[in-house]
Amino acid sequence: VQTCALPILGAAKLFADLSPFTAENIDIKTGAADVRVKLGDRAEQCRVNIHAGVSSISVQVPETAGCEISSESGLSSKTFNGFVEGGDGNYRTANFDTASRKIFVYFKAGVSSLKVVRY
């Protein structure tokens, strides 16, 4: 799989384990939803775009990949353990520059709970 456009979700739950796939682009658009996505490190670069309203979003990224988070969020809580804040809503893992695989996560959210977890 190279591009994965998940359906637009209203009030719903989405639990997706995409780790077995070579996903390069993932687009998720939600309203009021509970979204949990697990990513793998099969692609050299993976771009994840998440647009959310009032949602709980959790993204799992492997420790073997470097990860960068860009966040535009209003009244959202953010839990990005293992990431260093670089300013302007950007966060990176310590291994970002040296990792051969990179994951870019972009959040645009209203009132949401945003979490990125390393596994």
N, CA, C and O atoms as a printed pandas DataFrame, in Angstrom:
     atom_number atom_name residue_name chain_id  residue_number  x_coord  y_coord  z_coord
0              1         N          VAL        A               1    0.854   -1.171    0.000
1              2        CA          VAL        A               1    0.000    0.000    0.000
2              3         C          VAL        A               1    0.895    1.227    0.000
3              4         O          VAL        A               1    1.776    1.342    0.852
4              5         N          GLN        A               2    0.692    2.133   -0.922
5              6        CA          GLN        A               2    1.495    3.343   -0.928
6              7         C          GLN        A               2    0.723    4.527   -0.365
7              8         O          GLN        A               2    1.285    5.329    0.382
8              9         N          THR        A               3   -0.541    4.650   -0.705
9             10        CA          THR        A               3   -1.361    5.734   -0.180
10            11         C          THR        A               3   -2.579    5.133    0.485
11            12         O          THR        A               3   -3.229    4.243   -0.064
12            13         N          CYS        A               4   -2.882    5.630    1.677
13            14        CA          CYS        A               4   -4.007    5.108    2.433
14            15         C          CYS        A               4   -4.875    6.295    2.845
15            16         O          CYS        A               4   -4.516    7.040    3.757
16            17         N          ALA        A               5   -6.005    6.472    2.184
17            18        CA          ALA        A               5   -6.938    7.525    2.549
18            19         C          ALA        A               5   -8.086    6.857    3.286
19            20         O          ALA        A               5   -8.941    6.215    2.677
20            21         N          LEU        A               6   -8.095    7.012    4.587
21            22        CA          LEU        A               6   -9.156    6.411    5.382
22            23         C          LEU        A               6  -10.407    7.261    5.243
23            24         O          LEU        A               6  -10.300    8.469    5.031
24            25         N          PRO        A               7  -11.580    6.674    5.355
25            26        CA          PRO        A               7  -12.809    7.421    5.144
26            27         C          PRO        A               7  -12.973    8.541    6.163
27            28         O          PRO        A               7  -12.435    8.481    7.268
28            29         N          ILE        A               8  -13.719    9.552    5.773
29            30        CA          ILE        A               8  -14.037   10.638    6.692
30            31         C          ILE        A               8  -14.949   10.076    7.772
31            32         O          ILE        A               8  -15.967    9.447    7.482
32            33         N          LEU        A               9  -14.569   10.313    9.010
33            34        CA          LEU        A               9  -15.318    9.753   10.133
34            35         C          LEU        A               9  -16.070   10.859   10.857
35            36         O          LEU        A               9  -15.517   11.932   11.098
36            37         N          GLY        A              10  -17.315   10.606   11.200
37            38        CA          GLY        A              10  -18.075   11.523   12.038
38            39         C          GLY        A              10  -17.887   11.106   13.472
39            40         O          GLY        A              10  -16.777   11.195   13.997
40            41         N          ALA        A              11  -18.936   10.655   14.121
41            42        CA          ALA        A              11  -18.854   10.123   15.485
42            43         C          ALA        A              11  -18.568    8.634   15.357
43            44         O          ALA        A              11  -19.479    7.836   15.135
44            45         N          ALA        A              12  -17.296    8.265   15.499
45            46        CA          ALA        A              12  -16.920    6.878   15.237
46            47         C          ALA        A              12  -15.651    6.508   15.980
47            48         O          ALA        A              12  -14.988    7.347   16.590
48            49         N          LYS        A              13  -15.331    5.207   15.905
49            50        CA          LYS        A              13  -14.066    4.688   16.417
50            51         C          LYS        A              13  -13.319    4.061   15.256
51            52         O          LYS        A              13  -13.903    3.377   14.416
52            53         N          LEU        A              14  -12.011    4.305   15.223
53            54        CA          LEU        A              14  -11.170    3.695   14.205
54            55         C          LEU        A              14   -9.917    3.171   14.878
55            56         O          LEU        A              14   -9.152    3.937   15.463
56            57         N          PHE        A              15   -9.709    1.878   14.798
57            58        CA          PHE        A              15   -8.496    1.239   15.299
58            59         C          PHE        A              15   -7.861    0.569   14.091
59            60         O          PHE        A              15   -8.416   -0.391   13.557
60            61         N          ALA        A              16   -6.692    1.062   13.645
61            62        CA          ALA        A              16   -6.059    0.535   12.437
62            63         C          ALA        A              16   -4.595    0.214   12.696
63            64         O          ALA        A              16   -3.817    1.081   13.092
64            65         N          ASP        A              17   -4.229   -1.044   12.466
65            66        CA          ASP        A              17   -2.833   -1.463   12.556
66            67         C          ASP        A              17   -2.296   -1.490   11.132
67            68         O          ASP        A              17   -2.556   -2.426   10.376
68            69         N          LEU        A              18   -1.545   -0.454   10.776
69            70        CA          LEU        A              18   -0.981   -0.351    9.431
70            71         C          LEU        A              18    0.481   -0.780    9.389
71            72         O          LEU        A              18    1.143   -0.628    8.362
72            73         N          SER        A              19    0.989   -1.316   10.503
73            74        CA          SER        A              19    2.406   -1.663   10.591
74            75         C          SER        A              19    2.862   -2.730    9.581
75            76         O          SER        A              19    4.032   -2.718    9.198
76            77         N          PRO        A              20    1.996   -3.647    9.133
77            78        CA          PRO        A              20    2.475   -4.631    8.155
78            79         C          PRO        A              20    2.574   -4.071    6.726
79            80         O          PRO        A              20    3.053   -4.764    5.829
80            81         N          PHE        A              21    2.131   -2.836    6.509
81            82        CA          PHE        A              21    2.047   -2.282    5.161
82            83         C          PHE        A              21    3.124   -1.230    4.909
83            84         O          PHE        A              21    3.626   -0.598    5.839
84            85         N          THR        A              22    3.469   -1.057    3.637
85            86        CA          THR        A              22    4.402   -0.012    3.227
86            87         C          THR        A              22    3.562    1.209    2.871
87            88         O          THR        A              22    3.266    1.449    1.700
88            89         N          ALA        A              23    3.187    1.967    3.873
89            90        CA          ALA        A              23    2.325    3.136    3.672
90            91         C          ALA        A              23    3.182    4.388    3.603
91            92         O          ALA        A              23    3.941    4.678    4.528
92            93         N          GLU        A              24    3.061    5.133    2.507
93            94        CA          GLU        A              24    3.827    6.363    2.332
94            95         C          GLU        A              24    2.999    7.604    2.653
95            96         O          GLU        A              24    3.546    8.615    3.096
96            97         N          ASN        A              25    1.694    7.538    2.436
97            98        CA          ASN        A              25    0.794    8.663    2.707
98            99         C          ASN        A              25   -0.474    8.141    3.363
99           100         O          ASN        A              25   -1.129    7.232    2.854
100          101         N          ILE        A              26   -0.806    8.735    4.506
101          102        CA          ILE        A              26   -2.023    8.349    5.217
102          103         C          ILE        A              26   -2.789    9.617    5.542
103          104         O          ILE        A              26   -2.251   10.528    6.171
104          105         N          ASP        A              27   -4.039    9.680    5.116
105          106        CA          ASP        A              27   -4.894   10.838    5.378
106          107         C          ASP        A              27   -6.089   10.393    6.201
107          108         O          ASP        A              27   -6.795    9.455    5.829
108          109         N          ILE        A              28   -6.318   11.076    7.332
109          110        CA          ILE        A              28   -7.448   10.778    8.206
110          111         C          ILE        A              28   -8.171   12.077    8.502
111          112         O          ILE        A              28   -7.556   13.057    8.922
112          113         N          LYS        A              29   -9.478   12.083    8.283
113          114        CA          LYS        A              29  -10.305   13.257    8.585
114          115         C          LYS        A              29  -11.427   12.802    9.501
115          116         O          LYS        A              29  -12.159   11.865    9.181
116          117         N          THR        A              30  -11.564   13.476   10.659
117          118        CA          THR        A              30  -12.568   13.065   11.630
118          119         C          THR        A              30  -13.352   14.248   12.160
119          120         O          THR        A              30  -12.926   15.400   12.071
120          121         N          GLY        A              31  -14.513   13.928   12.717
121          122        CA          GLY        A              31  -15.303   14.899   13.461
122          123         C          GLY        A              31  -15.091   14.620   14.932
123          124         O          GLY        A              31  -14.073   15.013   15.502
124          125         N          ALA        A              32  -16.047   13.942   15.552
125          126        CA          ALA        A              32  -15.931   13.515   16.955
126          127         C          ALA        A              32  -15.628   12.025   16.931
127          128         O          ALA        A              32  -16.535   11.208   16.772
128          129         N          ALA        A              33  -14.359   11.665   17.088
129          130        CA          ALA        A              33  -13.974   10.270   16.899
130          131         C          ALA        A              33  -12.877    9.858   17.870
131          132         O          ALA        A              33  -12.182   10.693   18.449
132          133         N          ASP        A              34  -12.746    8.547   18.030
133          134        CA          ASP        A              34  -11.661    7.930   18.781
134          135         C          ASP        A              34  -10.823    7.192   17.738
135          136         O          ASP        A              34  -11.260    6.187   17.179
136          137         N          VAL        A              35   -9.607    7.703   17.481
137          138        CA          VAL        A              35   -8.763    7.163   16.423
138          139         C          VAL        A              35   -7.465    6.643   17.018
139          140         O          VAL        A              35   -6.775    7.358   17.745
140          141         N          ARG        A              36   -7.138    5.398   16.708
141          142        CA          ARG        A              36   -5.871    4.791   17.125
142          143         C          ARG        A              36   -5.244    4.137   15.906
143          144         O          ARG        A              36   -5.836    3.259   15.278
144          145         N          VAL        A              37   -4.027    4.583   15.579
145          146        CA          VAL        A              37   -3.335    4.091   14.399
146          147         C          VAL        A              37   -1.940    3.638   14.793
147          148         O          VAL        A              37   -1.218    4.349   15.492
148          149         N          LYS        A              38   -1.568    2.454   14.340
149          150        CA          LYS        A              38   -0.220    1.930   14.574
150          151         C          LYS        A              38    0.505    1.891   13.232
151          152         O          LYS        A              38    0.029    1.290   12.269
152          153         N          LEU        A              39    1.674    2.547   13.188
153          154        CA          LEU        A              39    2.461    2.622   11.963
154          155         C          LEU        A              39    3.663    1.702   12.047
155          156         O          LEU        A              39    4.115    1.346   13.135
156          157         N          GLY        A              40    4.176    1.321   10.886
157          158        CA          GLY        A              40    5.388    0.524   10.821
158          159         C          GLY        A              40    6.524    1.344   10.230
159          160         O          GLY        A              40    6.394    2.552   10.033
160          161         N          ASP        A              41    7.638    0.677    9.949
161          162        CA          ASP        A              41    8.790    1.371    9.388
162          163         C          ASP        A              41    9.210    0.764    8.047
163          164         O          ASP        A              41   10.397    0.723    7.724
164          165         N          ARG        A              42    8.248    0.301    7.284
165          166        CA          ARG        A              42    8.557   -0.339    6.000
166          167         C          ARG        A              42    8.860    0.675    4.902
167          168         O          ARG        A              42    9.656    0.387    4.009
168          169         N          ALA        A              43    8.247    1.850    4.946
169          170        CA          ALA        A              43    8.490    2.877    3.931
170          171         C          ALA        A              43    9.664    3.753    4.361
171          172         O          ALA        A              43    9.871    3.987    5.552
172          173         N          GLU        A              44   10.437    4.236    3.374
173          174        CA          GLU        A              44   11.525    5.156    3.710
174          175         C          GLU        A              44   10.978    6.415    4.358
175          176         O          GLU        A              44   11.547    6.920    5.325
176          177         N          GLN        A              45    9.876    6.920    3.825
177          178        CA          GLN        A              45    9.199    8.077    4.407
178          179         C          GLN        A              45    7.707    7.809    4.430
179          180         O          GLN        A              45    7.133    7.302    3.466
180          181         N          CYS        A              46    7.094    8.160    5.546
181          182        CA          CYS        A              46    5.647    8.029    5.699
182          183         C          CYS        A              46    5.105    9.367    6.168
183          184         O          CYS        A              46    5.579    9.916    7.162
184          185         N          ARG        A              47    4.122    9.894    5.466
185          186        CA          ARG        A              47    3.487   11.161    5.836
186          187         C          ARG        A              47    2.057   10.871    6.284
187          188         O          ARG        A              47    1.268   10.266    5.558
188          189         N          VAL        A              48    1.747   11.318    7.498
189          190        CA          VAL        A              48    0.429   11.105    8.084
190          191         C          VAL        A              48   -0.215   12.472    8.310
191          192         O          VAL        A              48    0.320   13.302    9.045
192          193         N          ASN        A              49   -1.358   12.698    7.680
193          194        CA          ASN        A              49   -2.098   13.949    7.841
194          195         C          ASN        A              49   -3.401   13.639    8.559
195          196         O          ASN        A              49   -4.219   12.856    8.076
196          197         N          ILE        A              50   -3.584   14.266    9.725
197          198        CA          ILE        A              50   -4.788   14.033   10.515
198          199         C          ILE        A              50   -5.475   15.368   10.756
199          200         O          ILE        A              50   -4.899   16.280   11.349
200          201         N          HIS        A              51   -6.703   15.471   10.292
201          202        CA          HIS        A              51   -7.546   16.647   10.519
202          203         C          HIS        A              51   -8.688   16.203   11.422
203          204         O          HIS        A              51   -9.452   15.305   11.071
204          205         N          ALA        A              52   -8.800   16.838   12.589
205          206        CA          ALA        A              52   -9.769   16.376   13.577
206          207         C          ALA        A              52  -10.536   17.533   14.185
207          208         O          ALA        A              52  -10.025   18.648   14.298
208          209         N          GLY        A              53  -11.770   17.251   14.575
209          210        CA          GLY        A              53  -12.584   18.219   15.299
210          211         C          GLY        A              53  -12.421   17.987   16.790
211          212         O          GLY        A              53  -11.417   18.383   17.383
212          213         N          VAL        A              54  -13.404   17.350   17.389
213          214        CA          VAL        A              54  -13.359   16.992   18.809
214          215         C          VAL        A              54  -13.073   15.498   18.864
215          216         O          VAL        A              54  -13.990   14.680   18.788
216          217         N          SER        A              55  -11.805   15.149   18.995
217          218        CA          SER        A              55  -11.421   13.742   18.869
218          219         C          SER        A              55  -10.329   13.357   19.847
219          220         O          SER        A              55   -9.637   14.203   20.414
220          221         N          SER        A              56  -10.199   12.053   20.024
221          222        CA          SER        A              56   -9.080   11.480   20.761
222          223         C          SER        A              56   -8.244   10.726   19.727
223          224         O          SER        A              56   -8.706    9.753   19.133
224          225         N          ILE        A              57   -7.015   11.183   19.522
225          226        CA          ILE        A              57   -6.160   10.618   18.489
226          227         C          ILE        A              57   -4.900   10.046   19.123
227          228         O          ILE        A              57   -4.226   10.733   19.891
228          229         N          SER        A              58   -4.580    8.806   18.812
229          230        CA          SER        A              58   -3.354    8.172   19.287
230          231         C          SER        A              58   -2.656    7.522   18.104
231          232         O          SER        A              58   -3.250    6.719   17.385
232          233         N          VAL        A              59   -1.378    7.878   17.906
233          234        CA          VAL        A              59   -0.586    7.322   16.816
234          235         C          VAL        A              59    0.621    6.628   17.433
235          236         O          VAL        A              59    1.362    7.229   18.211
236          237         N          GLN        A              60    0.816    5.359   17.081
237          238        CA          GLN        A              60    1.988    4.611   17.537
238          239         C          GLN        A              60    3.010    4.587   16.410
239          240         O          GLN        A              60    2.690    4.229   15.277
240          241         N          VAL        A              61    4.253    4.974   16.733
241          242        CA          VAL        A              61    5.331    4.963   15.752
242          243         C          VAL        A              61    6.488    4.119   16.289
243          244         O          VAL        A              61    6.784    4.166   17.483
244          245         N          PRO        A              62    7.144    3.347   15.417
245          246        CA          PRO        A              62    8.241    2.501   15.892
246          247         C          PRO        A              62    9.465    3.328   16.278
247          248         O          PRO        A              62    9.742    4.365   15.675
248          249         N          GLU        A              63   10.191    2.857   17.290
249          250        CA          GLU        A              63   11.404    3.544   17.743
250          251         C          GLU        A              63   12.507    3.491   16.699
251          252         O          GLU        A              63   13.435    4.299   16.746
252          253         N          THR        A              64   12.426    2.555   15.757
253          254        CA          THR        A              64   13.446    2.436   14.725
254          255         C          THR        A              64   13.374    3.563   13.702
255          256         O          THR        A              64   14.342    3.798   12.979
256          257         N          ALA        A              65   12.254    4.256   13.630
257          258        CA          ALA        A              65   12.085    5.352   12.679
258          259         C          ALA        A              65   12.225    6.687   13.401
259          260         O          ALA        A              65   11.825    6.827   14.556
260          261         N          GLY        A              66   12.796    7.661   12.707
261          262        CA          GLY        A              66   12.791    9.023   13.224
262          263         C          GLY        A              66   11.424    9.617   12.962
263          264         O          GLY        A              66   10.802    9.314   11.943
264          265         N          CYS        A              67   10.950   10.450   13.853
265          266        CA          CYS        A              67    9.594   10.989   13.701
266          267         C          CYS        A              67    9.580   12.485   13.966
267          268         O          CYS        A              67   10.210   12.976   14.903
268          269         N          GLU        A              68    8.850   13.194   13.122
269          270        CA          GLU        A              68    8.644   14.636   13.298
270          271         C          GLU        A              68    7.145   14.896   13.363
271          272         O          GLU        A              68    6.380   14.382   12.546
272          273         N          ILE        A              69    6.733   15.695   14.336
273          274        CA          ILE        A              69    5.322   16.051   14.503
274          275         C          ILE        A              69    5.174   17.542   14.260
275          276         O          ILE        A              69    5.930   18.345   14.808
276          277         N          SER        A              70    4.206   17.911   13.444
277          278        CA          SER        A              70    3.813   19.309   13.268
278          279         C          SER        A              70    2.368   19.401   13.725
279          280         O          SER        A              70    1.523   18.606   13.313
280          281         N          SER        A              71    2.090   20.382   14.583
281          282        CA          SER        A              71    0.766   20.457   15.172
282          283         C          SER        A              71    0.193   21.865   15.101
283          284         O          SER        A              71    0.815   22.830   15.545
284          285         N          GLU        A              72   -0.999   21.961   14.539
285          286        CA          GLU        A              72   -1.794   23.181   14.584
286          287         C          GLU        A              72   -3.065   22.803   15.327
287          288         O          GLU        A              72   -3.956   22.164   14.767
288          289         N          SER        A              73   -3.142   23.197   16.577
289          290        CA          SER        A              73   -4.305   22.782   17.356
290          291         C          SER        A              73   -4.737   23.900   18.283
291          292         O          SER        A              73   -3.920   24.639   18.832
292          293         N          GLY        A              74   -6.039   23.998   18.438
293          294        CA          GLY        A              74   -6.599   25.030   19.300
294          295         C          GLY        A              74   -6.470   24.666   20.760
295          296         O          GLY        A              74   -5.417   24.872   21.363
296          297         N          LEU        A              75   -7.513   24.137   21.327
297          298        CA          LEU        A              75   -7.557   23.786   22.742
298          299         C          LEU        A              75   -7.308   22.300   22.937
299          300         O          LEU        A              75   -8.052   21.635   23.657
300          301         N          SER        A              76   -6.288   21.785   22.314
301          302        CA          SER        A              76   -6.003   20.353   22.371
302          303         C          SER        A              76   -4.916   20.045   23.387
303          304         O          SER        A              76   -3.991   20.832   23.589
304          305         N          SER        A              77   -5.044   18.883   24.025
305          306        CA          SER        A              77   -3.959   18.399   24.885
306          307         C          SER        A              77   -3.016   17.578   24.019
307          308         O          SER        A              77   -3.444   16.874   23.105
308          309         N          LYS        A              78   -1.718   17.679   24.325
309          310        CA          LYS        A              78   -0.713   16.973   23.535
310          311         C          LYS        A              78    0.154   16.135   24.454
311          312         O          LYS        A              78    0.640   16.617   25.478
312          313         N          THR        A              79    0.345   14.876   24.083
313          314        CA          THR        A              79    1.255   13.987   24.787
314          315         C          THR        A              79    2.213   13.412   23.753
315          316         O          THR        A              79    1.861   12.502   23.001
316          317         N          PHE        A              80    3.426   13.951   23.724
317          318        CA          PHE        A              80    4.442   13.519   22.773
318          319         C          PHE        A              80    5.688   13.097   23.552
319          320         O          PHE        A              80    6.734   13.736   23.441
320          321         N          ASN        A              81    5.583   12.036   24.332
321          322        CA          ASN        A              81    6.717   11.560   25.131
322          323         C          ASN        A              81    7.828   11.055   24.222
323          324         O          ASN        A              81    7.568   10.351   23.246
324          325         N          GLY        A              82    9.069   11.416   24.545
325          326        CA          GLY        A              82   10.207   11.006   23.740
326          327         C          GLY        A              82   10.497   11.935   22.586
327          328         O          GLY        A              82   11.337   11.628   21.740
328          329         N          PHE        A              83    9.815   13.071   22.534
329          330        CA          PHE        A              83   10.022   14.060   21.488
330          331         C          PHE        A              83   10.570   15.345   22.099
331          332         O          PHE        A              83   10.288   15.672   23.251
332          333         N          VAL        A              84   11.359   16.065   21.304
333          334        CA          VAL        A              84   11.921   17.346   21.736
334          335         C          VAL        A              84   11.207   18.450   20.971
335          336         O          VAL        A              84   11.120   18.414   19.743
336          337         N          GLU        A              85   10.698   19.428   21.707
337          338        CA          GLU        A              85    9.989   20.533   21.067
338          339         C          GLU        A              85   10.980   21.450   20.375
339          340         O          GLU        A              85   11.986   21.855   20.957
340          341         N          GLY        A              86   10.682   21.772   19.129
341          342        CA          GLY        A              86   11.559   22.644   18.355
342          343         C          GLY        A              86   10.967   24.015   18.104
343          344         O          GLY        A              86   11.568   24.823   17.395
344          345         N          GLY        A              87    9.798   24.297   18.670
345          346        CA          GLY        A              87    9.137   25.586   18.452
346          347         C          GLY        A              87    8.135   25.524   17.324
347          348         O          GLY        A              87    8.197   24.639   16.471
348          349         N          ASP        A              88    7.217   26.462   17.323
349          350        CA          ASP        A              88    6.177   26.578   16.287
350          351         C          ASP        A              88    5.348   25.314   16.124
351          352         O          ASP        A              88    4.907   25.007   15.016
352          353         N          GLY        A              89    5.126   24.569   17.214
353          354        CA          GLY        A              89    4.302   23.364   17.144
354          355         C          GLY        A              89    5.000   22.173   16.528
355          356         O          GLY        A              89    4.337   21.217   16.125
356          357         N          ASN        A              90    6.334   22.202   16.441
357          358        CA          ASN        A              90    7.100   21.096   15.859
358          359         C          ASN        A              90    7.837   20.324   16.940
359          360         O          ASN        A              90    8.367   20.908   17.885
360          361         N          TYR        A              91    7.865   18.999   16.791
361          362        CA          TYR        A              91    8.518   18.105   17.738
362          363         C          TYR        A              91    9.269   17.045   16.938
363          364         O          TYR        A              91    8.812   16.626   15.875
364          365         N          ARG        A              92   10.436   16.605   17.457
365          366        CA          ARG        A              92   11.225   15.564   16.785
366          367         C          ARG        A              92   11.782   14.580   17.795
367          368         O          ARG        A              92   12.013   14.913   18.957
368          369         N          THR        A              93   11.993   13.351   17.318
369          370        CA          THR        A              93   12.682   12.362   18.136
370          371         C          THR        A              93   14.180   12.641   18.050
371          372         O          THR        A              93   14.646   13.276   17.104
372          373         N          ALA        A              94   14.930   12.165   19.043
373          374        CA          ALA        A              94   16.376   12.385   19.086
374          375         C          ALA        A              94   17.076   11.745   17.888
375          376         O          ALA        A              94   18.114   12.240   17.447
376          377         N          ASN        A              95   16.523   10.651   17.357
377          378        CA          ASN        A              95   17.161    9.954   16.241
378          379         C          ASN        A              95   16.669   10.415   14.866
379          380         O          ASN        A              95   16.931    9.750   13.865
380          381         N          PHE        A              96   15.971   11.529   14.808
381          382        CA          PHE        A              96   15.366   11.946   13.540
382          383         C          PHE        A              96   16.410   12.138   12.437
383          384         O          PHE        A              96   16.232   11.635   11.328
384          385         N          ASP        A              97   17.478   12.849   12.724
385          386        CA          ASP        A              97   18.475   13.156   11.694
386          387         C          ASP        A              97   19.240   11.922   11.221
387          388         O          ASP        A              97   19.659   11.875   10.064
388          389         N          THR        A              98   19.430   10.936   12.071
389          390        CA          THR        A              98   20.241    9.771   11.720
390          391         C          THR        A              98   19.427    8.565   11.256
391          392         O          THR        A              98   19.992    7.626   10.698
392          393         N          ALA        A              99   18.126    8.572   11.473
393          394        CA          ALA        A              99   17.289    7.413   11.123
394          395         C          ALA        A              99   17.160    7.263    9.606
395          396         O          ALA        A              99   17.009    8.249    8.885
396          397         N          SER        A             100   17.223    6.021    9.136
397          398        CA          SER        A             100   17.070    5.762    7.702
398          399         C          SER        A             100   15.597    5.792    7.282
399          400         O          SER        A             100   15.296    5.999    6.107
400          401         N          ARG        A             101   14.689    5.591    8.220
401          402        CA          ARG        A             101   13.250    5.648    7.973
402          403         C          ARG        A             101   12.683    6.840    8.741
403          404         O          ARG        A             101   13.037    7.057    9.900
404          405         N          LYS        A             102   11.809    7.610    8.103
405          406        CA          LYS        A             102   11.256    8.802    8.743
406          407         C          LYS        A             102    9.732    8.812    8.632
407          408         O          LYS        A             102    9.154    8.441    7.611
408          409         N          ILE        A             103    9.109    9.249    9.723
409          410        CA          ILE        A             103    7.652    9.390    9.762
410          411         C          ILE        A             103    7.346   10.841   10.094
411          412         O          ILE        A             103    7.872   11.391   11.062
412          413         N          PHE        A             104    6.488   11.459    9.282
413          414        CA          PHE        A             104    6.066   12.841    9.486
414          415         C          PHE        A             104    4.581   12.826    9.837
415          416         O          PHE        A             104    3.757   12.361    9.049
416          417         N          VAL        A             105    4.245   13.331   11.013
417          418        CA          VAL        A             105    2.853   13.359   11.460
418          419         C          VAL        A             105    2.416   14.812   11.526
419          420         O          VAL        A             105    3.058   15.632   12.182
420          421         N          TYR        A             106    1.321   15.127   10.845
421          422        CA          TYR        A             106    0.770   16.481   10.853
422          423         C          TYR        A             106   -0.628   16.431   11.458
423          424         O          TYR        A             106   -1.510   15.736   10.955
424          425         N          PHE        A             107   -0.817   17.177   12.545
425          426        CA          PHE        A             107   -2.123   17.292   13.191
426          427         C          PHE        A             107   -2.694   18.675   12.926
427          428         O          PHE        A             107   -2.001   19.681   13.077
428          429         N          LYS        A             108   -3.939   18.721   12.537
429          430        CA          LYS        A             108   -4.702   19.966   12.536
430          431         C          LYS        A             108   -5.984   19.631   13.291
431          432         O          LYS        A             108   -6.818   18.866   12.806
432          433         N          ALA        A             109   -6.134   20.212   14.485
433          434        CA          ALA        A             109   -7.226   19.792   15.359
434          435         C          ALA        A             109   -7.856   20.969   16.076
435          436         O          ALA        A             109   -7.227   22.007   16.278
436          437         N          GLY        A             110   -9.109   20.787   16.457
437          438        CA          GLY        A             110   -9.822   21.776   17.253
438          439         C          GLY        A             110   -9.619   21.476   18.724
439          440         O          GLY        A             110   -8.557   21.759   19.279
440          441         N          VAL        A             111  -10.625   20.908   19.353
441          442        CA          VAL        A             111  -10.545   20.519   20.763
442          443         C          VAL        A             111  -10.358   19.003   20.789
443          444         O          VAL        A             111  -11.327   18.246   20.720
444          445         N          SER        A             112   -9.111   18.572   20.888
445          446        CA          SER        A             112   -8.812   17.145   20.785
446          447         C          SER        A             112   -7.723   16.742   21.763
447          448         O          SER        A             112   -7.034   17.584   22.339
448          449         N          SER        A             113   -7.585   15.442   21.936
449          450        CA          SER        A             113   -6.487   14.863   22.690
450          451         C          SER        A             113   -5.567   14.209   21.672
451          452         O          SER        A             113   -5.966   13.274   20.979
452          453         N          LEU        A             114   -4.333   14.702   21.581
453          454        CA          LEU        A             114   -3.382   14.216   20.598
454          455         C          LEU        A             114   -2.249   13.492   21.304
455          456         O          LEU        A             114   -1.635   14.041   22.219
456          457         N          LYS        A             115   -1.969   12.274   20.889
457          458        CA          LYS        A             115   -0.914   11.489   21.526
458          459         C          LYS        A             115   -0.124   10.751   20.468
459          460         O          LYS        A             115   -0.694   10.142   19.563
460          461         N          VAL        A             116    1.212   10.808   20.589
461          462        CA          VAL        A             116    2.087    9.993   19.758
462          463         C          VAL        A             116    2.941    9.177   20.716
463          464         O          VAL        A             116    3.592    9.719   21.609
464          465         N          VAL        A             117    2.926    7.855   20.513
465          466        CA          VAL        A             117    3.608    6.917   21.402
466          467         C          VAL        A             117    4.639    6.148   20.596
467          468         O          VAL        A             117    4.345    5.684   19.494
468          469         N          ARG        A             118    5.845    6.008   21.134
469          470        CA          ARG        A             118    6.897    5.202   20.507
470          471         C          ARG        A             118    6.793    3.767   21.020
471          472         O          ARG        A             118    6.554    3.549   22.208
472          473         N          TYR        A             119    6.970    2.799   20.141
473          474        CA          TYR        A             119    6.948    1.394   20.570
474          475         C          TYR        A             119    8.145    0.653   20.026
475          476         O          TYR        A             119    8.300   -0.541   20.280
